Amino acid sequence: MAEKLLEISHLKQYFNIGRPNQVKAVDDVSFDIYKGETLGLVGESGCGKSTTGRSIIRLYNATSGQVLFNGENVHGKKSKSELKKFNRKMQMIFQDPYASLNPRMTVADIIAEGIDIHGLAKTKKERMERVYQLLETVGLNKEHANRYPHEFSGGQRQRIGIARALAVEPEFIIADEPISALDVSIQAQVVNLMKQLQREKGLTYLFIAHDLSMVKYISDRIGVMYFGKLVELASAEDLYKNPMHPYTKSLLSAIPLPDPESERTRHRIMYDPGMHNYNDNEKVEMREISPGHFVYCSDKEFEQYKGQYKK
Ligand SMILES: Nc1ncnc2c1ncn2[C@@H]1O[C@H](COP(=O)(O)OP(=O)(O)O)[C@@H](O)[C@H]1O
Ligand SMILES: [Mg+2]
């Protein structure tokens, strides 16, 4: 079994939006992320994917729950140097590469920000050499260093965002819908770059997306979120072959099919959360339907799902 890099247990992130209203953005979510893997996290807009990512790397103080990184507690009281250490090991790439890059900074300064904070270059020359190297790593070049974000295309900006994340040599990167804002023709390029970097640097990814189309291609395992809960978690292959939770089935049925004949007859499955009709004394939790494949369900549903599972 692969080594665990992150262990997320019973993570809750509630937001108070004026009493008595509370948004349970992440509501008791548990999963592990293994070293060197890509874990895809999918679900419709507003289901809590970004909040999960942000809570993991402590952009928010979690309402409750635990996050271990290499066995060390990420949350709780931390000294400045401990925080700095975590910040270096965990980086984030954002959906909108334009909003996340300071328009008044040159590409070199954007990329070197982490290098400066963490003192990773001793001289100005070394700093610039690192920047040039990083630009090359992400498929840009030296000439781009003194330009500003607006001079680049969306795909190039996302490459700058990736270079900025890589600058501090992280182990773990949360990519929050990194390709959602890009033209379809550019999406594959960015995903391929991420895959290549993962192989070269042994990176671990949490890859967030709102649909299942690109996620299968990049993910080793996929987690499906619905309304603050993780409802299914499985290897990418098994999730597509054996979707158990009705919400997963509905997400899968939303993917357009390349074959026109199949696309014409594609049956879109709608999910109605009311269908579960759980009563108060039923225990609803993640249950393991086959090794490594978990589905959020009651005991009764679990028995039904077992009957549907294709070996
Ligand atoms: N800072 C915040 N304050 C209040 N509510 C928030 C905040 N961030 C997210 N939410 C709410 O939490 C829920 C999950 O949001 P988010 O994690 O952004 O979903 P996703 O990334 O899956 O689209 C949404 O209902 C959203 O409105
Ligand atoms: Mg989001």
Coordinates of C-alpha atoms and ligand atoms in Angstrom, one line a residue:
M1 CA 0.0 0.0 0.0
A2 CA 1.3 3.5 -0.9
E3 CA 2.3 5.8 1.9
K4 CA -0.2 8.4 3.1
L5 CA 0.9 12.0 2.6
L6 CA -2.4 13.5 3.9
E7 CA -4.9 12.1 6.3
I8 CA -8.0 14.2 6.6
S9 CA -10.5 13.1 9.2
H10 CA -13.9 14.4 10.1
L11 CA -13.1 17.8 8.6
K12 CA -15.8 20.3 9.1
Q13 CA -15.9 23.9 7.8
Y14 CA -19.0 25.8 8.8
F15 CA -19.5 29.5 7.9
N16 CA -21.6 31.7 9.9
I17 CA -23.5 34.0 7.6
G18 CA -25.4 36.0 10.1
R19 CA -27.2 34.1 12.9
P20 CA -29.0 31.7 12.7
N21 CA -27.7 30.9 9.3
Q22 CA -24.8 28.6 9.0
V23 CA -23.4 27.1 5.8
K24 CA -22.0 23.6 6.3
A25 CA -19.6 24.0 3.4
V26 CA -17.7 20.9 4.5
D27 CA -19.6 18.6 6.7
D28 CA -17.6 15.7 8.2
V29 CA -15.4 14.7 5.4
S30 CA -12.6 12.1 5.7
F31 CA -10.1 10.8 3.2
D32 CA -6.5 10.1 2.7
I33 CA -4.2 11.3 -0.1
Y34 CA -1.3 9.0 -1.0
K35 CA 2.2 10.1 -1.9
G36 CA 2.6 10.7 -5.6
E37 CA -1.1 10.2 -6.5
T38 CA -3.6 12.6 -8.0
L39 CA -6.9 12.6 -6.1
G40 CA -9.6 14.2 -8.1
L41 CA -12.4 16.0 -6.2
V42 CA -15.6 16.6 -8.2
G43 CA -19.1 17.9 -7.6
E44 CA -21.2 20.7 -8.7
S45 CA -20.5 24.3 -8.0
G46 CA -21.1 25.2 -4.3
C47 CA -20.7 21.6 -3.0
G48 CA -17.6 22.5 -0.9
K49 CA -14.6 21.5 -3.0
S50 CA -12.7 24.7 -2.7
T51 CA -13.5 25.0 0.9
T52 CA -12.2 21.5 1.5
G53 CA -8.9 22.4 -0.3
R54 CA -8.6 25.7 1.5
S55 CA -9.3 24.1 4.9
I56 CA -6.7 21.4 4.3
I57 CA -4.0 24.0 3.7
R58 CA -5.3 26.1 6.5
L59 CA -6.4 29.1 4.5
Y60 CA -9.3 28.7 6.9
N61 CA -9.3 27.5 10.5
A62 CA -11.3 24.4 10.3
T63 CA -14.5 24.2 12.5
S64 CA -13.4 20.8 13.6
G65 CA -11.5 17.7 12.4
Q66 CA -8.0 16.9 11.8
V67 CA -5.5 17.1 8.9
L68 CA -2.2 15.3 9.1
F69 CA 0.6 16.0 6.6
N70 CA 3.3 13.4 6.8
G71 CA 1.8 12.5 10.1
E72 CA 2.1 16.0 11.5
N73 CA -1.0 18.0 12.5
V74 CA -1.5 20.9 10.1
H75 CA -4.1 22.8 12.2
G76 CA -3.9 23.9 15.8
K77 CA -1.4 26.3 17.3
K78 CA 1.8 26.7 15.3
S79 CA 4.9 28.7 15.5
K80 CA 5.8 31.0 12.7
S81 CA 8.5 28.7 11.5
E82 CA 6.2 25.7 11.6
L83 CA 3.6 27.6 9.5
K84 CA 6.3 28.6 7.0
K85 CA 7.3 25.0 6.7
F86 CA 3.8 23.9 5.9
N87 CA 3.3 26.8 3.5
R88 CA 6.3 25.7 1.6
K89 CA 5.2 22.0 1.3
M90 CA 1.7 22.7 0.3
Q91 CA 0.9 25.0 -2.6
M92 CA -2.2 26.0 -4.5
I93 CA -3.1 26.7 -8.1
F94 CA -6.2 28.6 -8.8
Q95 CA -9.0 28.5 -11.4
D96 CA -8.6 32.1 -12.6
P97 CA -4.9 32.6 -13.3
Y98 CA -5.6 36.2 -13.9
A99 CA -7.2 37.1 -10.6
S100 CA -4.6 35.2 -8.8
L101 CA -1.6 37.0 -10.3
N102 CA -0.8 40.5 -9.2
P103 CA -1.2 42.6 -12.4
R104 CA 1.4 45.1 -11.2
M105 CA 4.1 42.6 -10.7
T106 CA 6.4 41.2 -13.3
V107 CA 6.3 37.5 -14.0
A108 CA 9.8 37.2 -12.4
D109 CA 8.6 38.8 -9.2
I110 CA 5.4 36.8 -9.1
I111 CA 7.4 33.5 -9.5
A112 CA 10.1 34.6 -7.1
E113 CA 7.7 35.6 -4.3
G114 CA 8.0 32.2 -2.6
I115 CA 11.8 32.1 -3.3
D116 CA 12.1 35.4 -1.4
I117 CA 9.8 34.5 1.5
H118 CA 11.6 31.2 2.1
G119 CA 15.1 32.6 1.3
L120 CA 15.8 30.0 -1.4
A121 CA 18.2 32.1 -3.4
K122 CA 21.3 33.6 -1.9
T123 CA 22.0 36.2 -4.6
K124 CA 20.0 38.2 -7.2
K125 CA 21.6 36.2 -9.9
E126 CA 20.7 32.9 -8.3
R127 CA 17.1 34.2 -7.9
M128 CA 16.9 35.1 -11.6
E129 CA 18.4 31.8 -12.6
R130 CA 15.8 30.0 -10.6
V131 CA 13.1 32.0 -12.3
Y132 CA 14.4 31.3 -15.8
Q133 CA 14.6 27.6 -14.9
L134 CA 11.0 27.6 -13.7
L135 CA 9.8 29.4 -16.8
E136 CA 11.4 26.7 -18.9
T137 CA 10.0 24.0 -16.7
V138 CA 6.5 25.2 -17.4
G139 CA 7.0 25.7 -21.2
L140 CA 7.7 29.4 -21.1
N141 CA 11.1 31.2 -21.5
K142 CA 13.5 33.8 -20.2
E143 CA 12.0 36.5 -22.3
H144 CA 8.8 36.3 -20.4
A145 CA 10.4 37.2 -17.1
N146 CA 10.0 41.0 -17.3
R147 CA 6.5 41.0 -18.7
Y148 CA 3.2 41.5 -16.9
P149 CA 0.3 39.0 -16.5
H150 CA -1.9 40.8 -19.0
E151 CA 0.5 40.2 -21.8
F152 CA -0.2 36.5 -21.6
S153 CA -2.9 34.1 -22.8
G154 CA -5.0 32.2 -20.2
G155 CA -3.0 29.0 -20.7
Q156 CA 0.3 30.9 -20.3
R157 CA -1.0 32.6 -17.2
Q158 CA -1.9 29.2 -15.7
R159 CA 1.7 28.1 -16.5
I160 CA 2.9 31.1 -14.6
G161 CA 0.7 30.1 -11.7
I162 CA 2.2 26.6 -11.8
A163 CA 5.8 28.0 -11.9
R164 CA 5.0 30.1 -8.9
A165 CA 3.7 27.1 -7.0
L166 CA 6.8 25.0 -8.0
A167 CA 9.2 27.8 -7.0
V168 CA 9.2 26.6 -3.3
E169 CA 9.6 22.9 -4.2
P170 CA 6.3 21.7 -2.7
E171 CA 5.4 18.1 -2.1
F172 CA 1.6 18.7 -2.4
I173 CA -0.3 20.9 -4.8
I174 CA -4.0 21.7 -4.6
A175 CA -5.2 22.6 -8.1
D176 CA -8.6 24.3 -7.8
E177 CA -10.3 24.0 -11.1
P178 CA -7.0 24.9 -12.9
I179 CA -8.4 24.3 -16.3
S180 CA -12.0 25.3 -16.0
A181 CA -11.4 28.9 -17.3
L182 CA -9.3 27.8 -20.2
D183 CA -10.3 27.0 -23.8
V184 CA -10.9 23.3 -24.4
S185 CA -7.9 23.2 -26.8
I186 CA -5.6 24.5 -24.0
Q187 CA -7.0 22.3 -21.2
A188 CA -5.2 19.2 -22.3
Q189 CA -1.9 21.0 -22.5
V190 CA -2.1 22.2 -19.0
V191 CA -3.2 18.8 -17.7
N192 CA -0.3 17.2 -19.6
L193 CA 2.2 19.6 -18.1
M194 CA 0.9 18.8 -14.7
K195 CA 1.2 15.1 -15.3
Q196 CA 4.7 15.5 -16.6
L197 CA 5.7 17.6 -13.6
Q198 CA 4.2 15.0 -11.3
R199 CA 6.3 12.3 -12.8
E200 CA 9.5 14.4 -12.7
K201 CA 9.1 15.7 -9.2
G202 CA 7.0 13.1 -7.5
L203 CA 4.3 15.6 -6.7
T204 CA 1.0 14.8 -5.0
Y205 CA -2.1 16.5 -6.3
L206 CA -5.6 17.3 -5.1
F207 CA -7.2 18.1 -8.4
I208 CA -10.6 19.9 -8.1
A209 CA -13.1 20.0 -11.0
H210 CA -16.8 20.5 -11.3
D211 CA -17.4 17.8 -13.9
L212 CA -16.0 14.3 -14.5
S213 CA -14.7 14.7 -18.0
M214 CA -11.0 15.7 -17.6
V215 CA -10.7 14.3 -14.1
K216 CA -10.6 10.6 -15.2
Y217 CA -7.7 11.3 -17.4
I218 CA -5.5 12.9 -14.6
S219 CA -6.8 11.2 -11.4
D220 CA -5.7 7.9 -9.8
R221 CA -8.6 8.1 -7.5
I222 CA -11.7 10.3 -7.5
G223 CA -13.8 11.6 -4.6
V224 CA -17.3 12.9 -5.3
M225 CA -18.8 15.6 -3.2
Y226 CA -22.4 16.6 -2.8
F227 CA -23.6 19.4 -0.5
G228 CA -20.6 19.3 1.9
K229 CA -20.4 15.6 2.1
L230 CA -18.1 13.1 0.4
V231 CA -20.5 10.6 -1.2
E232 CA -18.2 8.3 -3.0
L233 CA -14.5 7.6 -3.3
A234 CA -12.9 5.1 -5.6
S235 CA -10.1 4.5 -8.1
A236 CA -10.9 6.4 -11.2
E237 CA -11.4 3.2 -13.1
D238 CA -13.8 1.7 -10.6
L239 CA -15.8 4.9 -10.2
Y240 CA -16.5 4.9 -13.9
K241 CA -17.2 1.2 -14.1
N242 CA -19.2 1.0 -10.9
P243 CA -20.7 4.3 -9.8
M244 CA -22.7 3.4 -6.8
H245 CA -24.1 6.6 -5.4
P246 CA -27.0 8.0 -7.4
Y247 CA -25.3 11.4 -7.4
T248 CA -22.2 9.9 -9.0
K249 CA -24.4 8.3 -11.6
S250 CA -26.0 11.6 -12.4
L251 CA -22.6 13.3 -12.8
L252 CA -21.4 10.5 -15.1
S253 CA -24.5 10.7 -17.2
A254 CA -23.7 14.4 -17.8
I255 CA -20.5 13.7 -19.7
P256 CA -21.0 14.1 -23.4
L257 CA -20.0 11.1 -25.4
P258 CA -17.7 11.4 -28.4
D259 CA -19.6 8.9 -30.5
P260 CA -22.6 10.7 -32.1
E261 CA -24.9 7.7 -32.0
S262 CA -24.2 7.1 -28.3
E263 CA -24.5 10.9 -27.6
R264 CA -27.9 11.0 -29.3
T265 CA -29.2 8.3 -27.0
R266 CA -27.3 9.3 -23.9
H267 CA -29.7 9.1 -20.9
R268 CA -29.2 11.9 -18.4
I269 CA -29.9 10.8 -14.9
M270 CA -31.2 13.4 -12.5
Y271 CA -30.3 13.1 -8.8
D272 CA -33.0 13.7 -6.2
P273 CA -31.5 13.8 -2.7
G274 CA -35.0 13.2 -1.3
M275 CA -34.8 9.6 -2.7
H276 CA -32.7 8.4 0.3
N277 CA -35.4 9.2 2.8
Y278 CA -33.2 8.3 5.8
N279 CA -34.8 8.0 9.1
D280 CA -33.2 9.4 12.2
N281 CA -31.9 6.2 13.7
E282 CA -30.2 5.1 10.4
K283 CA -26.5 5.3 10.4
V284 CA -25.4 6.9 7.1
E285 CA -21.7 6.8 6.6
M286 CA -18.9 5.9 4.1
R287 CA -19.0 2.1 3.6
E288 CA -16.4 0.1 1.7
I289 CA -18.2 -1.8 -1.1
S290 CA -15.0 -3.2 -2.5
P291 CA -11.4 -2.6 -1.5
G292 CA -10.7 1.1 -1.7
H293 CA -14.2 1.9 -3.0
F294 CA -16.3 3.8 -0.5
V295 CA -19.9 5.0 -0.8
Y296 CA -21.9 7.1 1.6
C297 CA -25.0 5.2 2.4
S298 CA -27.3 3.5 5.0
D299 CA -27.1 -0.2 5.8
K300 CA -30.1 -0.8 3.7
E301 CA -28.7 1.0 0.7
F302 CA -25.4 -0.8 1.2
E303 CA -27.2 -4.1 0.7
Q304 CA -28.8 -2.8 -2.5
Y305 CA -25.5 -1.4 -3.8
K306 CA -23.7 -4.7 -3.2
G307 CA -26.3 -6.4 -5.5
Q308 CA -25.5 -3.8 -8.3
Y309 CA -21.7 -4.0 -8.0
K310 CA -20.1 -5.4 -11.1
K311 CA -17.0 -7.5 -10.3
Ligands
LIG1 N1 -15.9 32.5 3.1 C1 -17.2 32.0 3.0 N2 -18.2 32.5 3.8 C2 -19.4 32.0 3.7 N3 -19.8 31.0 2.9 C3 -18.9 30.5 2.1 C4 -17.5 30.9 2.1 N4 -16.8 30.2 1.2 C5 -17.7 29.3 0.7 N5 -18.9 29.5 1.2 C6 -20.1 28.7 0.9 O1 -19.8 27.4 1.1 C7 -20.3 26.5 0.1 C8 -19.2 25.8 -0.6 O2 -18.5 26.7 -1.4 P1 -17.2 26.3 -2.2 O3 -16.3 25.5 -1.3 O4 -16.6 27.5 -2.8 O5 -17.8 25.3 -3.3 P2 -17.2 24.7 -4.7 O6 -15.7 25.0 -4.7 O7 -17.5 23.3 -4.7 O8 -17.9 25.5 -5.7 C9 -21.2 27.4 -0.8 O9 -22.5 27.4 -0.3 C10 -20.5 28.8 -0.6 O10 -21.5 29.8 -0.8
MG2 MG -14.6 26.2 -6.1

